[in-house]
């Protein structure tokens, strides 16, 4: 089964430029080996020192919200010019404290309109990392941060610091609230996770590009996250059911 993956965001989803850290697609490949995932977004433009590529704007990292909606439509319409339709489409985006019902409806409508309705009959799963991917890492702290060589010595202190910042380790999807002036969460969960790692002398600073994709692939237990993150459980279960389809 071929699944086109369209993920919003950037560093956490894509991973590092060099090395074998391949981002969110690596996580899905591990847990659903019977599927073939084609990552459509995010994409990384090749380095162009003398000029900006014509498609740089639509391919730019960090797409969320309305910008991600436009990117989805553009990339789907581009893909069907030279590729067969997939068996399913998986859309994953950071929720950023917005309404998941409204956002899901927006993505659904975008897929249905793309390519003059070419994707209307294609199975799709629309999932959200709430408020962002680092919530999954925090939900499974004992298997991720607590065991990583960069943080295991001070992970209890990091956890205590995050507790003081109102981060819930049992319900990390509930962190913060929507700030209209920022069009996102009032506080950034990943920024606090990074800051918690900066409280200790000589400790490696948490990196969204390096640590998040590594921990998702190497350490994170989906069943643990599913028990604490209802939105994660929703789309992950849909993928599991897709895997059982005839």
C-alpha positions as CSV (number, residue, x, y, z in Angstrom):
1,X,0.0,0.0,0.0
2,X,1.4,3.4,-1.0
3,X,0.7,6.3,1.3
4,X,1.5,9.9,0.4
5,X,2.7,11.7,3.6
6,X,2.1,15.4,3.9
7,X,3.5,16.8,7.1
8,X,3.5,20.4,8.2
9,X,6.3,22.0,10.1
10,X,10.0,21.5,9.5
11,X,13.0,20.5,11.7
12,X,11.3,17.9,13.8
13,X,9.4,16.4,10.9
14,X,12.3,16.5,8.4
15,X,15.3,15.7,10.6
16,X,18.9,16.8,10.0
17,X,20.3,17.6,6.6
18,X,23.3,15.2,7.0
19,X,23.3,11.7,8.5
20,X,20.6,9.1,8.8
21,X,18.1,11.1,10.8
22,X,15.2,11.0,8.4
23,X,12.4,12.6,10.3
24,X,8.8,11.7,10.7
25,X,8.7,9.3,7.8
26,X,11.2,7.0,9.5
27,X,8.9,6.8,12.5
28,X,6.0,5.6,10.3
29,X,8.1,3.2,8.4
30,X,9.2,1.5,11.6
31,X,5.7,0.9,12.9
32,X,4.0,0.2,9.6
33,X,6.6,-1.8,7.5
34,X,3.9,-3.1,5.2
35,X,3.2,0.4,3.9
36,X,5.4,2.5,1.5
37,X,5.4,6.1,2.6
38,X,6.3,8.8,0.1
39,X,7.0,12.0,1.9
40,X,5.6,14.8,-0.2
41,X,6.1,17.5,2.5
42,X,8.1,18.9,4.2
43,X,10.7,19.1,1.5
44,X,14.2,20.7,1.6
45,X,15.4,22.8,-1.2
46,X,18.9,22.2,-2.4
47,X,21.4,24.8,-1.5
48,X,21.4,27.5,-4.2
49,X,24.0,30.2,-3.3
50,X,23.4,32.4,-6.3
51,X,19.6,32.4,-6.6
52,X,16.4,31.2,-5.1
53,X,14.6,28.4,-6.9
54,X,11.2,29.3,-8.4
55,X,9.5,26.7,-6.2
56,X,11.2,27.8,-3.0
57,X,8.2,29.5,-1.5
58,X,5.8,26.5,-1.9
59,X,8.6,24.1,-0.7
60,X,9.7,26.2,2.3
61,X,9.9,24.5,5.7
62,X,7.7,25.5,8.6
63,X,4.4,25.5,6.7
64,X,1.4,25.4,9.1
65,X,-2.2,26.6,9.0
66,X,-3.3,28.3,5.8
67,X,0.2,28.2,4.3
68,X,0.2,24.4,4.7
69,X,-3.2,24.2,3.1
70,X,-2.0,25.9,0.0
71,X,1.1,23.7,0.0
72,X,-1.0,20.6,0.2
73,X,-3.1,21.6,-2.8
74,X,-0.1,22.6,-4.9
75,X,1.9,19.5,-4.1
76,X,-1.0,17.1,-4.8
77,X,-1.8,18.8,-8.1
78,X,1.9,18.6,-9.1
79,X,2.3,14.9,-8.1
80,X,-0.6,13.6,-10.2
81,X,1.0,15.1,-13.3
82,X,3.6,12.3,-13.3
83,X,2.6,9.7,-10.6
84,X,-0.3,7.3,-10.2
85,X,-2.7,8.1,-7.4
86,X,-1.7,6.6,-4.0
87,X,-3.8,4.1,-2.0
88,X,-4.1,6.6,0.8
89,X,-3.1,10.1,2.0
90,X,-1.8,10.9,5.4
91,X,-1.8,14.5,6.6
92,X,0.0,15.3,9.8
93,X,0.2,18.8,11.3
94,X,1.1,20.6,14.5
95,X,-2.2,21.7,16.1
96,X,-0.6,24.8,17.7
97,X,-3.6,25.0,20.1
98,X,-6.2,25.6,17.4
99,X,-9.4,23.6,16.9
100,X,-8.7,20.1,15.6
101,X,-12.3,19.8,14.2
102,X,-12.1,23.0,12.1
103,X,-8.6,22.1,11.0
104,X,-9.5,18.6,9.9
105,X,-12.5,20.0,7.9
106,X,-10.1,22.5,6.2
107,X,-7.7,19.7,5.2
108,X,-10.5,17.4,4.0
109,X,-11.9,20.1,1.8
110,X,-8.5,20.9,0.4
111,X,-7.8,17.3,-0.6
112,X,-11.3,17.0,-2.2
113,X,-10.7,20.1,-4.3
114,X,-7.2,19.3,-5.4
115,X,-6.7,18.2,-9.0
116,X,-10.4,19.0,-9.9
117,X,-11.6,16.3,-7.5
118,X,-9.0,13.6,-8.5
119,X,-8.5,12.7,-4.8
120,X,-12.1,12.6,-3.6
121,X,-12.2,8.8,-3.5
122,X,-8.8,8.4,-2.0
123,X,-8.6,7.2,1.6
124,X,-7.1,9.8,3.9
125,X,-6.1,10.1,7.5
126,X,-5.8,13.5,9.0
127,X,-3.8,13.6,12.3
128,X,-2.5,16.2,14.6
129,X,0.5,16.5,17.0
130,X,-0.9,18.6,19.8
131,X,0.4,21.1,20.3
132,X,3.5,19.8,18.4
133,X,5.6,16.6,18.0
134,X,7.5,17.2,21.2
135,X,4.4,16.4,23.1
136,X,4.9,12.7,22.1
137,X,8.4,12.8,23.5
138,X,7.2,14.3,26.7
139,X,4.4,11.7,27.0
140,X,6.9,8.9,26.9
141,X,9.6,10.6,28.9
142,X,10.8,7.5,30.6
143,X,11.6,5.8,27.3
144,X,12.9,8.9,25.5
145,X,14.5,11.8,27.4
146,X,15.2,9.7,30.5
147,X,17.2,7.1,28.5
148,X,19.0,9.3,26.0
149,X,22.7,9.7,26.7
150,X,22.5,13.5,26.3
151,X,19.9,13.9,29.0
152,X,19.7,10.9,31.3
153,X,22.0,12.4,34.0
154,X,19.7,15.5,34.4
155,X,16.4,14.3,33.1
156,X,14.7,14.5,36.6
157,X,15.8,18.1,36.9
158,X,14.5,18.9,33.4
159,X,11.2,17.2,34.3
160,X,10.9,19.3,37.5
161,X,11.6,22.5,35.6
162,X,9.0,21.7,33.0
163,X,6.5,20.9,35.7
164,X,7.0,24.4,37.1
165,X,6.1,25.7,33.6
166,X,2.7,23.9,33.7
167,X,3.8,21.1,31.4
168,X,1.7,18.0,32.1
169,X,3.5,14.7,31.5
170,X,0.2,12.8,31.7
171,X,-1.7,15.0,29.3
172,X,0.8,17.0,27.2
173,X,-1.7,17.7,24.4
174,X,-3.5,20.1,26.8
175,X,-0.4,22.4,27.1
176,X,-1.0,26.2,26.6
177,X,-3.8,27.9,24.8
178,X,-4.5,29.6,21.5
179,X,-3.1,33.1,21.2
180,X,-4.8,35.0,18.4
181,X,-2.0,37.6,18.2
182,X,0.5,34.8,17.5
183,X,-1.9,32.6,15.5
184,X,-0.5,29.7,17.6
185,X,0.0,28.6,21.2
186,X,0.7,31.3,23.7
187,X,3.7,29.3,24.8
188,X,5.8,27.0,22.7
189,X,6.2,23.5,24.1
190,X,9.4,22.7,22.1
191,X,10.9,26.0,23.2
192,X,10.4,25.0,26.9
193,X,11.9,21.6,26.3
194,X,14.9,23.2,24.8
195,X,15.1,25.7,27.6
196,X,14.9,22.9,30.2
197,X,18.0,21.3,28.7
198,X,19.9,24.7,29.0
199,X,19.6,24.8,32.8
200,X,22.5,22.5,33.4
201,X,26.2,23.3,32.7
202,X,27.9,21.1,30.0
203,X,24.7,19.4,29.0
204,X,23.8,19.1,25.4
205,X,21.0,21.4,24.3
206,X,17.9,19.7,23.0
207,X,17.6,19.9,19.2
208,X,14.3,19.6,17.3
209,X,16.2,18.5,14.2
210,X,18.4,16.0,15.9
211,X,16.7,14.7,19.1
212,X,13.0,14.7,18.2
213,X,13.2,12.4,15.1
214,X,15.8,10.2,16.7
215,X,13.7,9.7,19.8
216,X,10.5,9.1,17.8
217,X,12.2,6.3,15.8
218,X,14.5,4.8,18.3
219,X,12.8,5.0,21.7
220,X,9.2,6.1,21.6
221,X,6.5,3.6,22.4
222,X,3.3,4.4,20.6
223,X,1.1,2.6,23.1
224,X,2.4,4.8,25.9
225,X,1.8,7.9,23.9
226,X,-1.7,6.7,22.9
227,X,-2.6,6.3,26.5
228,X,-1.8,10.0,27.2
229,X,-2.5,11.7,23.9
230,X,-6.1,11.2,22.5
231,X,-5.4,13.0,19.2
232,X,-2.3,10.8,18.7
233,X,-4.3,7.7,19.5
234,X,-7.0,8.7,17.0
235,X,-4.9,8.9,13.9
236,X,-2.5,6.1,14.9
237,X,-5.4,3.7,15.4
238,X,-6.7,4.7,11.9
239,X,-3.4,3.7,10.5
240,X,-3.5,0.4,12.3
241,X,-7.0,-0.3,11.0
242,X,-5.8,0.7,7.5
243,X,-3.1,-1.9,7.9
244,X,-5.8,-4.6,8.5
245,X,-7.9,-3.7,5.5
246,X,-8.1,-6.4,2.8
